[in-house]
Amino acid sequence: MRAVAAGAGVAVPTVELGFGTKARLLKAAIDVAIAGDDEPVPVLDRAWAAEALRARSVAELLSVAADVIAAAQSRSAGLVLAVFEGGRTDPDLAALATELTAQRATTARWLVDALTAIAPPHADAADDLWLLMDPAIFDRLVRHRGWTPKRYGRWFARAADALLYPGRTP
């Protein structure tokens, strides 16, 4: 909190008044990182979601989603992974980790519902997408394996298609 206050040129109580706890401050930073801005518009109410819903094919919808997920992961994966790690010993961060995990599940379910309008995927599709969207996977491929976020996005779209529609030719 002290470092954030110093960086912002305000007193620590000002930061505490605005965010309450370190976990809430971190959540606010993660929300901005995921969205790419601080506009008060939920992620699933943004222009990309409307574009995805207009998709006429599974590949098109997954491509739109993959681009957004790759960009969001580029900005947020490190912060989210820090929450998961810190959640091992800090109850506030553990609660935040649970909240972030639930948000990812909501996005995965939204994607499955959108895909169902084109071609219903298998019953466990939301779990498959939830796992593919795990920031640890992004981190391993981009930071550890040297992939670009764009390559990750292309991989995400192909992997999602293969997992959700086994045996289908895209």
PDB file of C-alpha atoms in Angstrom:
ATOM      1  CA  MET A   1       0.000   0.000   0.000  1.00  0.00           C
ATOM      2  CA  ARG A   2       2.896   2.331   0.808  1.00  0.00           C
ATOM      3  CA  ALA A   3       4.475   1.822  -2.601  1.00  0.00           C
ATOM      4  CA  VAL A   4       1.189   2.470  -4.402  1.00  0.00           C
ATOM      5  CA  ALA A   5       0.552   5.580  -2.331  1.00  0.00           C
ATOM      6  CA  ALA A   6       4.065   6.853  -3.002  1.00  0.00           C
ATOM      7  CA  GLY A   7       3.724   6.157  -6.723  1.00  0.00           C
ATOM      8  CA  ALA A   8       0.418   8.003  -6.823  1.00  0.00           C
ATOM      9  CA  GLY A   9       1.742  10.878  -4.715  1.00  0.00           C
ATOM     10  CA  VAL A  10      -0.892  10.420  -2.015  1.00  0.00           C
ATOM     11  CA  ALA A  11      -0.939   9.333   1.610  1.00  0.00           C
ATOM     12  CA  VAL A  12      -1.411   5.666   2.536  1.00  0.00           C
ATOM     13  CA  PRO A  13      -4.790   6.414   4.190  1.00  0.00           C
ATOM     14  CA  THR A  14      -6.008   7.777   0.846  1.00  0.00           C
ATOM     15  CA  VAL A  15      -5.241   4.455  -0.843  1.00  0.00           C
ATOM     16  CA  GLU A  16      -6.761   2.534   2.056  1.00  0.00           C
ATOM     17  CA  LEU A  17      -9.894   4.669   1.902  1.00  0.00           C
ATOM     18  CA  GLY A  18     -10.253   4.051  -1.818  1.00  0.00           C
ATOM     19  CA  PHE A  19      -9.610   0.316  -1.771  1.00  0.00           C
ATOM     20  CA  GLY A  20      -9.820  -0.907   1.820  1.00  0.00           C
ATOM     21  CA  THR A  21      -7.428  -3.829   1.640  1.00  0.00           C
ATOM     22  CA  LYS A  22      -4.422  -4.933  -0.358  1.00  0.00           C
ATOM     23  CA  ALA A  23      -6.569  -7.644  -1.915  1.00  0.00           C
ATOM     24  CA  ARG A  24      -9.173  -5.112  -3.123  1.00  0.00           C
ATOM     25  CA  LEU A  25      -6.424  -2.890  -4.520  1.00  0.00           C
ATOM     26  CA  LEU A  26      -4.980  -5.883  -6.351  1.00  0.00           C
ATOM     27  CA  LYS A  27      -8.453  -6.830  -7.637  1.00  0.00           C
ATOM     28  CA  ALA A  28      -8.908  -3.318  -9.027  1.00  0.00           C
ATOM     29  CA  ALA A  29      -5.517  -3.549 -10.763  1.00  0.00           C
ATOM     30  CA  ILE A  30      -6.416  -6.964 -12.195  1.00  0.00           C
ATOM     31  CA  ASP A  31      -9.787  -5.725 -13.454  1.00  0.00           C
ATOM     32  CA  VAL A  32      -8.090  -2.862 -15.303  1.00  0.00           C
ATOM     33  CA  ALA A  33      -5.438  -5.234 -16.647  1.00  0.00           C
ATOM     34  CA  ILE A  34      -8.017  -7.717 -17.922  1.00  0.00           C
ATOM     35  CA  ALA A  35     -10.205  -5.055 -19.536  1.00  0.00           C
ATOM     36  CA  GLY A  36      -7.322  -2.963 -20.805  1.00  0.00           C
ATOM     37  CA  ASP A  37      -8.893   0.217 -19.445  1.00  0.00           C
ATOM     38  CA  ASP A  38     -10.694   1.531 -16.389  1.00  0.00           C
ATOM     39  CA  GLU A  39     -14.083   2.020 -18.025  1.00  0.00           C
ATOM     40  CA  PRO A  40     -16.924   0.700 -15.825  1.00  0.00           C
ATOM     41  CA  VAL A  41     -18.099  -1.768 -18.493  1.00  0.00           C
ATOM     42  CA  PRO A  42     -18.159  -5.489 -17.650  1.00  0.00           C
ATOM     43  CA  VAL A  43     -15.911  -7.599 -19.881  1.00  0.00           C
ATOM     44  CA  LEU A  44     -18.830  -9.538 -21.352  1.00  0.00           C
ATOM     45  CA  ASP A  45     -20.666  -6.297 -22.212  1.00  0.00           C
ATOM     46  CA  ARG A  46     -17.850  -4.959 -24.374  1.00  0.00           C
ATOM     47  CA  ALA A  47     -17.686  -4.660 -28.161  1.00  0.00           C
ATOM     48  CA  TRP A  48     -15.662  -7.875 -28.563  1.00  0.00           C
ATOM     49  CA  ALA A  49     -18.504  -9.884 -27.004  1.00  0.00           C
ATOM     50  CA  ALA A  50     -21.031  -8.479 -29.468  1.00  0.00           C
ATOM     51  CA  GLU A  51     -18.600  -9.290 -32.296  1.00  0.00           C
ATOM     52  CA  ALA A  52     -18.234 -12.844 -30.994  1.00  0.00           C
ATOM     53  CA  LEU A  53     -22.004 -13.273 -30.846  1.00  0.00           C
ATOM     54  CA  ARG A  54     -22.243 -12.208 -34.513  1.00  0.00           C
ATOM     55  CA  ALA A  55     -19.767 -14.927 -35.550  1.00  0.00           C
ATOM     56  CA  ARG A  56     -21.113 -17.381 -38.102  1.00  0.00           C
ATOM     57  CA  SER A  57     -18.672 -20.180 -37.387  1.00  0.00           C
ATOM     58  CA  VAL A  58     -16.986 -21.825 -34.428  1.00  0.00           C
ATOM     59  CA  ALA A  59     -13.581 -20.822 -35.803  1.00  0.00           C
ATOM     60  CA  GLU A  60     -14.622 -17.180 -36.133  1.00  0.00           C
ATOM     61  CA  LEU A  61     -16.048 -17.022 -32.615  1.00  0.00           C
ATOM     62  CA  LEU A  62     -13.002 -18.730 -31.101  1.00  0.00           C
ATOM     63  CA  SER A  63     -10.688 -16.407 -33.019  1.00  0.00           C
ATOM     64  CA  VAL A  64     -12.397 -13.323 -31.600  1.00  0.00           C
ATOM     65  CA  ALA A  65     -12.329 -14.778 -28.102  1.00  0.00           C
ATOM     66  CA  ALA A  66      -8.714 -15.921 -28.435  1.00  0.00           C
ATOM     67  CA  ASP A  67      -7.543 -12.447 -29.417  1.00  0.00           C
ATOM     68  CA  VAL A  68      -9.259 -10.911 -26.396  1.00  0.00           C
ATOM     69  CA  ILE A  69      -8.066 -13.629 -24.019  1.00  0.00           C
ATOM     70  CA  ALA A  70      -4.463 -13.363 -25.251  1.00  0.00           C
ATOM     71  CA  ALA A  71      -4.454  -9.591 -24.783  1.00  0.00           C
ATOM     72  CA  ALA A  72      -6.048  -9.834 -21.346  1.00  0.00           C
ATOM     73  CA  GLN A  73      -3.621 -12.546 -20.276  1.00  0.00           C
ATOM     74  CA  SER A  74      -0.688 -10.427 -21.472  1.00  0.00           C
ATOM     75  CA  ARG A  75      -1.754  -7.673 -19.129  1.00  0.00           C
ATOM     76  CA  SER A  76      -3.064  -9.681 -16.173  1.00  0.00           C
ATOM     77  CA  ALA A  77      -1.539 -13.177 -15.908  1.00  0.00           C
ATOM     78  CA  GLY A  78       1.351 -12.138 -13.662  1.00  0.00           C
ATOM     79  CA  LEU A  79      -0.960 -10.347 -11.238  1.00  0.00           C
ATOM     80  CA  VAL A  80      -3.434 -13.231 -11.158  1.00  0.00           C
ATOM     81  CA  LEU A  81      -0.687 -15.768 -10.549  1.00  0.00           C
ATOM     82  CA  ALA A  82       0.623 -13.595  -7.702  1.00  0.00           C
ATOM     83  CA  VAL A  83      -2.850 -13.741  -6.152  1.00  0.00           C
ATOM     84  CA  PHE A  84      -2.929 -17.538  -6.416  1.00  0.00           C
ATOM     85  CA  GLU A  85       0.526 -17.812  -4.859  1.00  0.00           C
ATOM     86  CA  GLY A  86      -0.229 -15.308  -2.106  1.00  0.00           C
ATOM     87  CA  GLY A  87      -3.541 -17.023  -1.431  1.00  0.00           C
ATOM     88  CA  ARG A  88      -1.653 -19.962   0.046  1.00  0.00           C
ATOM     89  CA  THR A  89      -0.935 -17.932   3.181  1.00  0.00           C
ATOM     90  CA  ASP A  90      -3.180 -14.850   3.033  1.00  0.00           C
ATOM     91  CA  PRO A  91      -6.916 -15.416   3.568  1.00  0.00           C
ATOM     92  CA  ASP A  92      -7.868 -12.202   1.725  1.00  0.00           C
ATOM     93  CA  LEU A  93      -5.852 -13.268  -1.313  1.00  0.00           C
ATOM     94  CA  ALA A  94      -7.299 -16.790  -1.067  1.00  0.00           C
ATOM     95  CA  ALA A  95     -10.774 -15.270  -1.263  1.00  0.00           C
ATOM     96  CA  LEU A  96      -9.685 -13.163  -4.222  1.00  0.00           C
ATOM     97  CA  ALA A  97      -8.246 -16.246  -5.941  1.00  0.00           C
ATOM     98  CA  THR A  98     -11.614 -17.948  -5.521  1.00  0.00           C
ATOM     99  CA  GLU A  99     -13.360 -14.900  -6.982  1.00  0.00           C
ATOM    100  CA  LEU A 100     -11.007 -14.766  -9.988  1.00  0.00           C
ATOM    101  CA  THR A 101     -11.464 -18.488 -10.591  1.00  0.00           C
ATOM    102  CA  ALA A 102     -15.242 -18.019 -10.560  1.00  0.00           C
ATOM    103  CA  GLN A 103     -14.962 -15.105 -13.015  1.00  0.00           C
ATOM    104  CA  ARG A 104     -12.999 -17.320 -15.398  1.00  0.00           C
ATOM    105  CA  ALA A 105     -15.724 -19.973 -15.093  1.00  0.00           C
ATOM    106  CA  THR A 106     -18.366 -17.366 -15.952  1.00  0.00           C
ATOM    107  CA  THR A 107     -16.462 -16.358 -19.073  1.00  0.00           C
ATOM    108  CA  ALA A 108     -15.986 -19.999 -20.076  1.00  0.00           C
ATOM    109  CA  ARG A 109     -19.720 -20.636 -19.637  1.00  0.00           C
ATOM    110  CA  TRP A 110     -20.538 -17.529 -21.690  1.00  0.00           C
ATOM    111  CA  LEU A 111     -18.302 -18.790 -24.495  1.00  0.00           C
ATOM    112  CA  VAL A 112     -19.939 -22.217 -24.425  1.00  0.00           C
ATOM    113  CA  ASP A 113     -23.382 -20.605 -24.601  1.00  0.00           C
ATOM    114  CA  ALA A 114     -22.258 -18.475 -27.560  1.00  0.00           C
ATOM    115  CA  LEU A 115     -20.768 -21.522 -29.303  1.00  0.00           C
ATOM    116  CA  THR A 116     -23.938 -23.527 -28.673  1.00  0.00           C
ATOM    117  CA  ALA A 117     -25.838 -21.123 -30.914  1.00  0.00           C
ATOM    118  CA  ILE A 118     -23.526 -22.190 -33.778  1.00  0.00           C
ATOM    119  CA  ALA A 119     -22.670 -25.809 -32.949  1.00  0.00           C
ATOM    120  CA  PRO A 120     -23.239 -27.312 -29.497  1.00  0.00           C
ATOM    121  CA  PRO A 121     -19.958 -28.511 -27.969  1.00  0.00           C
ATOM    122  CA  HIS A 122     -19.669 -31.507 -25.673  1.00  0.00           C
ATOM    123  CA  ALA A 123     -20.993 -31.443 -22.107  1.00  0.00           C
ATOM    124  CA  ASP A 124     -17.678 -30.595 -20.391  1.00  0.00           C
ATOM    125  CA  ALA A 125     -16.831 -27.737 -22.750  1.00  0.00           C
ATOM    126  CA  ALA A 126     -16.995 -25.054 -20.050  1.00  0.00           C
ATOM    127  CA  ASP A 127     -14.420 -26.933 -17.975  1.00  0.00           C
ATOM    128  CA  ASP A 128     -12.163 -27.338 -21.017  1.00  0.00           C
ATOM    129  CA  LEU A 129     -12.283 -23.607 -21.748  1.00  0.00           C
ATOM    130  CA  TRP A 130     -11.844 -22.745 -18.072  1.00  0.00           C
ATOM    131  CA  LEU A 131      -8.635 -24.763 -18.045  1.00  0.00           C
ATOM    132  CA  LEU A 132      -7.350 -23.334 -21.344  1.00  0.00           C
ATOM    133  CA  MET A 133      -7.896 -19.813 -19.979  1.00  0.00           C
ATOM    134  CA  ASP A 134      -5.809 -20.515 -16.872  1.00  0.00           C
ATOM    135  CA  PRO A 135      -3.189 -17.753 -16.582  1.00  0.00           C
ATOM    136  CA  ALA A 136      -0.574 -20.370 -15.659  1.00  0.00           C
ATOM    137  CA  ILE A 137      -0.870 -21.868 -19.151  1.00  0.00           C
ATOM    138  CA  PHE A 138      -0.383 -18.454 -20.731  1.00  0.00           C
ATOM    139  CA  ASP A 139       2.586 -17.818 -18.427  1.00  0.00           C
ATOM    140  CA  ARG A 140       4.223 -21.153 -19.241  1.00  0.00           C
ATOM    141  CA  LEU A 141       3.861 -20.751 -22.988  1.00  0.00           C
ATOM    142  CA  VAL A 142       4.750 -17.061 -23.247  1.00  0.00           C
ATOM    143  CA  ARG A 143       7.270 -16.512 -20.474  1.00  0.00           C
ATOM    144  CA  HIS A 144       8.816 -19.971 -20.224  1.00  0.00           C
ATOM    145  CA  ARG A 145       8.552 -21.208 -23.815  1.00  0.00           C
ATOM    146  CA  GLY A 146       9.060 -17.861 -25.533  1.00  0.00           C
ATOM    147  CA  TRP A 147       5.752 -17.706 -27.389  1.00  0.00           C
ATOM    148  CA  THR A 148       4.278 -14.367 -28.372  1.00  0.00           C
ATOM    149  CA  PRO A 149       0.794 -13.523 -27.130  1.00  0.00           C
ATOM    150  CA  LYS A 150      -0.374 -13.742 -30.757  1.00  0.00           C
ATOM    151  CA  ARG A 151       0.957 -17.302 -31.034  1.00  0.00           C
ATOM    152  CA  TYR A 152      -0.759 -18.148 -27.745  1.00  0.00           C
ATOM    153  CA  GLY A 153      -4.031 -16.757 -29.136  1.00  0.00           C
ATOM    154  CA  ARG A 154      -3.794 -18.878 -32.286  1.00  0.00           C
ATOM    155  CA  TRP A 155      -2.974 -21.935 -30.174  1.00  0.00           C
ATOM    156  CA  PHE A 156      -5.882 -21.179 -27.831  1.00  0.00           C
ATOM    157  CA  ALA A 157      -8.353 -21.052 -30.727  1.00  0.00           C
ATOM    158  CA  ARG A 158      -7.041 -24.314 -32.242  1.00  0.00           C
ATOM    159  CA  ALA A 159      -6.861 -26.104 -28.885  1.00  0.00           C
ATOM    160  CA  ALA A 160     -10.361 -24.980 -27.904  1.00  0.00           C
ATOM    161  CA  ASP A 161     -11.764 -26.135 -31.226  1.00  0.00           C
ATOM    162  CA  ALA A 162     -10.052 -29.539 -30.928  1.00  0.00           C
ATOM    163  CA  LEU A 163     -11.162 -30.041 -27.322  1.00  0.00           C
ATOM    164  CA  LEU A 164     -14.736 -28.856 -27.752  1.00  0.00           C
ATOM    165  CA  TYR A 165     -15.385 -30.587 -31.062  1.00  0.00           C
ATOM    166  CA  PRO A 166     -13.245 -33.750 -31.151  1.00  0.00           C
ATOM    167  CA  GLY A 167     -13.082 -35.400 -34.556  1.00  0.00           C
ATOM    168  CA  ARG A 168     -14.589 -32.414 -36.369  1.00  0.00           C
ATOM    169  CA  THR A 169     -12.712 -30.778 -39.221  1.00  0.00           C
ATOM    170  CA  PRO A 170     -12.740 -27.015 -38.622  1.00  0.00           C
TER     171      PRO A 170
END
